[in-house]
Each structure stands twice: as structure tokens, then as C-alpha cells.
Short mmCIF file of C-alpha atoms in Angstrom, two decimals:
data_model
loop_
_atom_site.label_atom_id
_atom_site.label_comp_id
_atom_site.label_asym_id
_atom_site.label_seq_id
_atom_site.Cartn_x
_atom_site.Cartn_y
_atom_site.Cartn_z
CA UNK A 28 -10.25 -8.26 34.73
CA UNK A 29 -12.92 -6.31 32.97
CA UNK A 30 -14.37 -7.44 29.72
CA UNK A 31 -15.83 -4.71 27.53
CA UNK A 32 -18.43 -5.20 24.84
CA UNK A 33 -19.29 -2.76 22.11
CA UNK A 34 -22.51 -2.54 20.29
CA UNK A 35 -24.50 -0.37 18.01
CA UNK A 36 -22.37 -0.41 14.85
CA UNK A 37 -23.78 -1.17 11.37
CA UNK A 38 -24.09 -0.11 7.85
CA UNK A 39 -25.27 3.48 7.38
CA UNK A 40 -25.51 6.08 4.74
CA UNK A 41 -23.44 9.24 4.73
CA UNK A 42 -24.87 11.89 6.86
CA UNK A 43 -26.54 9.37 9.28
CA UNK A 44 -25.99 9.10 13.02
CA UNK A 45 -25.10 6.20 15.31
CA UNK A 46 -24.85 5.70 19.04
CA UNK A 47 -22.26 3.09 20.05
CA UNK A 48 -22.41 1.51 23.37
CA UNK A 49 -19.82 0.04 25.66
CA UNK A 50 -20.89 -2.51 28.41
CA UNK A 51 -18.60 -3.91 31.04
CA UNK A 52 -18.80 -7.47 32.32
CA UNK A 53 -16.68 -9.69 34.52
CA UNK A 54 -16.69 -7.38 37.38
CA UNK A 55 -16.00 -8.71 40.91
CA UNK A 56 -19.22 -9.61 42.61
CA UNK A 57 -21.00 -6.53 44.10
CA UNK A 58 -18.64 -4.05 42.55
CA UNK A 59 -19.75 -1.57 40.02
CA UNK A 60 -17.75 -0.78 36.92
CA UNK A 61 -15.72 2.26 37.89
CA UNK A 62 -12.66 2.86 35.76
CA UNK A 63 -10.79 6.13 36.00
CA UNK A 64 -11.21 6.71 32.27
CA UNK A 65 -12.78 5.25 29.18
CA UNK A 66 -11.48 5.89 25.75
CA UNK A 67 -12.84 5.33 22.31
CA UNK A 68 -10.62 4.44 19.30
CA UNK A 69 -11.19 3.35 15.76
CA UNK A 70 -9.12 1.26 13.31
CA UNK A 71 -9.44 1.18 9.70
CA UNK A 72 -7.96 -1.62 7.62
CA UNK A 73 -4.16 -1.26 7.44
CA UNK A 74 -4.05 1.71 9.86
CA UNK A 75 -3.14 2.26 13.47
CA UNK A 76 -5.72 2.96 16.23
CA UNK A 77 -6.94 6.42 16.04
CA UNK A 78 -7.96 8.17 19.23
CA UNK A 79 -11.46 9.59 19.14
CA UNK A 80 -12.35 10.71 22.65
CA UNK A 81 -12.20 9.83 26.30
CA UNK A 82 -14.24 10.45 29.39
CA UNK A 83 -13.19 10.57 33.04
CA UNK A 84 -15.77 8.23 34.63
CA UNK A 85 -16.32 9.98 37.95
CA UNK A 86 -16.41 13.59 36.75
CA UNK A 87 -17.75 13.07 33.27
CA UNK A 88 -15.15 15.36 31.87
CA UNK A 89 -14.62 14.57 28.21
CA UNK A 90 -11.92 15.25 25.44
CA UNK A 91 -12.28 14.62 21.76
CA UNK A 92 -9.87 14.45 18.93
CA UNK A 93 -9.87 17.60 16.85
CA UNK A 94 -10.59 15.56 13.75
CA UNK A 95 -14.05 14.53 15.09
CA UNK A 96 -14.97 17.04 17.87
CA UNK A 97 -17.50 18.71 15.63
CA UNK A 98 -19.31 15.48 14.92
CA UNK A 99 -18.67 12.96 17.71
CA UNK A 100 -19.25 13.12 21.45
CA UNK A 101 -18.72 10.87 24.47
CA UNK A 102 -20.92 10.18 27.40
CA UNK A 103 -21.48 7.56 30.20
CA UNK A 104 -24.10 6.26 32.46
CA UNK A 105 -22.30 5.76 35.76
CA UNK A 106 -24.98 3.91 37.51
CA UNK A 107 -25.58 1.62 34.50
CA UNK A 108 -21.88 1.12 33.87
CA UNK A 109 -22.27 2.02 30.18
CA UNK A 110 -20.10 4.19 28.02
CA UNK A 111 -21.28 5.76 24.76
CA UNK A 112 -19.82 7.30 21.64
CA UNK A 113 -22.23 9.42 19.66
CA UNK A 114 -21.51 9.75 15.97
CA UNK A 115 -23.14 12.40 13.82
CA UNK A 116 -23.00 13.40 10.17
CA UNK A 117 -21.05 10.23 9.38
CA UNK A 118 -18.75 10.15 6.28
CA UNK A 119 -17.45 7.21 4.25
CA UNK A 120 -13.99 7.97 5.77
CA UNK A 121 -15.46 7.06 9.20
CA UNK A 122 -15.73 3.45 8.17
CA UNK A 123 -13.65 1.45 10.64
CA UNK A 124 -13.87 -0.86 13.73
CA UNK A 125 -14.73 1.18 16.75
CA UNK A 126 -13.45 0.06 20.16
CA UNK A 127 -13.87 1.20 23.76
CA UNK A 128 -11.12 0.84 26.34
CA UNK A 129 -10.83 1.44 30.11
CA UNK A 130 -8.22 1.98 32.69
CA UNK A 131 -8.26 2.39 36.50
CA UNK A 132 -4.93 4.28 36.30
CA UNK A 133 -4.52 8.09 36.60
CA UNK A 134 -1.95 10.46 35.17
CA UNK A 135 -1.77 8.76 31.82
CA UNK A 136 -1.77 9.97 28.31
CA UNK A 137 -5.30 8.93 27.50
CA UNK A 138 -4.81 9.83 23.81
CA UNK A 139 -2.40 6.82 23.64
CA UNK A 140 -4.01 3.38 23.24
CA UNK A 141 -1.19 1.87 25.35
CA UNK A 142 -2.54 3.74 28.34
CA UNK A 143 -5.56 1.51 28.54
CA UNK A 144 -5.80 -1.85 30.26
CA UNK A 145 -8.99 -3.39 29.03
CA UNK A 146 -10.49 -3.38 25.55
CA UNK A 147 -13.59 -4.51 23.73
CA UNK A 148 -13.46 -6.50 20.48
CA UNK A 149 -14.99 -3.74 18.55
CA UNK A 150 -18.07 -2.96 16.51
CA UNK A 151 -17.92 -2.32 12.76
CA UNK A 152 -19.22 0.92 11.29
CA UNK A 153 -19.50 1.10 7.62
CA UNK A 154 -20.63 4.37 5.92
CA UNK A 155 -21.78 4.22 2.32
CA UNK A 156 -21.65 7.26 0.08
#
């Protein structure tokens, strides 16, 4: 089983940028982290998980939610086994816990959090006005 660990969150002001990282651990000895897809979600207090973006690990193909596609982007470092969520022009309404998730399965609806097998605990992003 893969464990994911997010980092990079914090308290920022409106208009600032952040780069969130997602690192994998617990891989079998000698095997690189190689999911089929990594997704990014956020959850604000009292709300459901909101899909932000996903990346297909091998090809690097990305998809972003319409609500954030002008301000957020997703990337990965295959060799280093790291995923990234880039946040720009942050707004107070972006305040939430941000989580990465991964799956080795293909042909899933990657916009749906139930399509992912492994999750990180999340990193808090707080945007002040």
C-alpha cells in the first residue's frame, strides 16, 4: 500500500501563490512510485471533497476543474515520484484542506474521489483577505 504525504500548505494572503507537493512512501523495495493517475482534491469545513485536477502519471496529461483551471495547475516529477499542485492568485474561498490521491487503475472517473485507492492526510491552506 502506498502512503501519500502532502506538504506546502500554510497561511497566505489573497493574491499569493503556493506549490503543494505530494510524496509517496511505503513502496515495495526497489519499485518506483508509478500510479496510473494522481488527483488533487480539497475539502472545506462542512463540505464534500471538491475535485481540482488530475494527472496521468506516465503521459503527463492533465485535466483541471473548470472552477480553478485559470488559477491552478498540476504537474509531476516521474523520476522523483512527486506530484504537485500549483496555486496562483489565491482567494479566501480557496481556504480548505488539500489532499492528493492516487490509483493504479485505468478507465475510471478520475473526477470522483471514490476512484482513488490511496490518499494523503492533507495540508491546510488558509487564505486571508
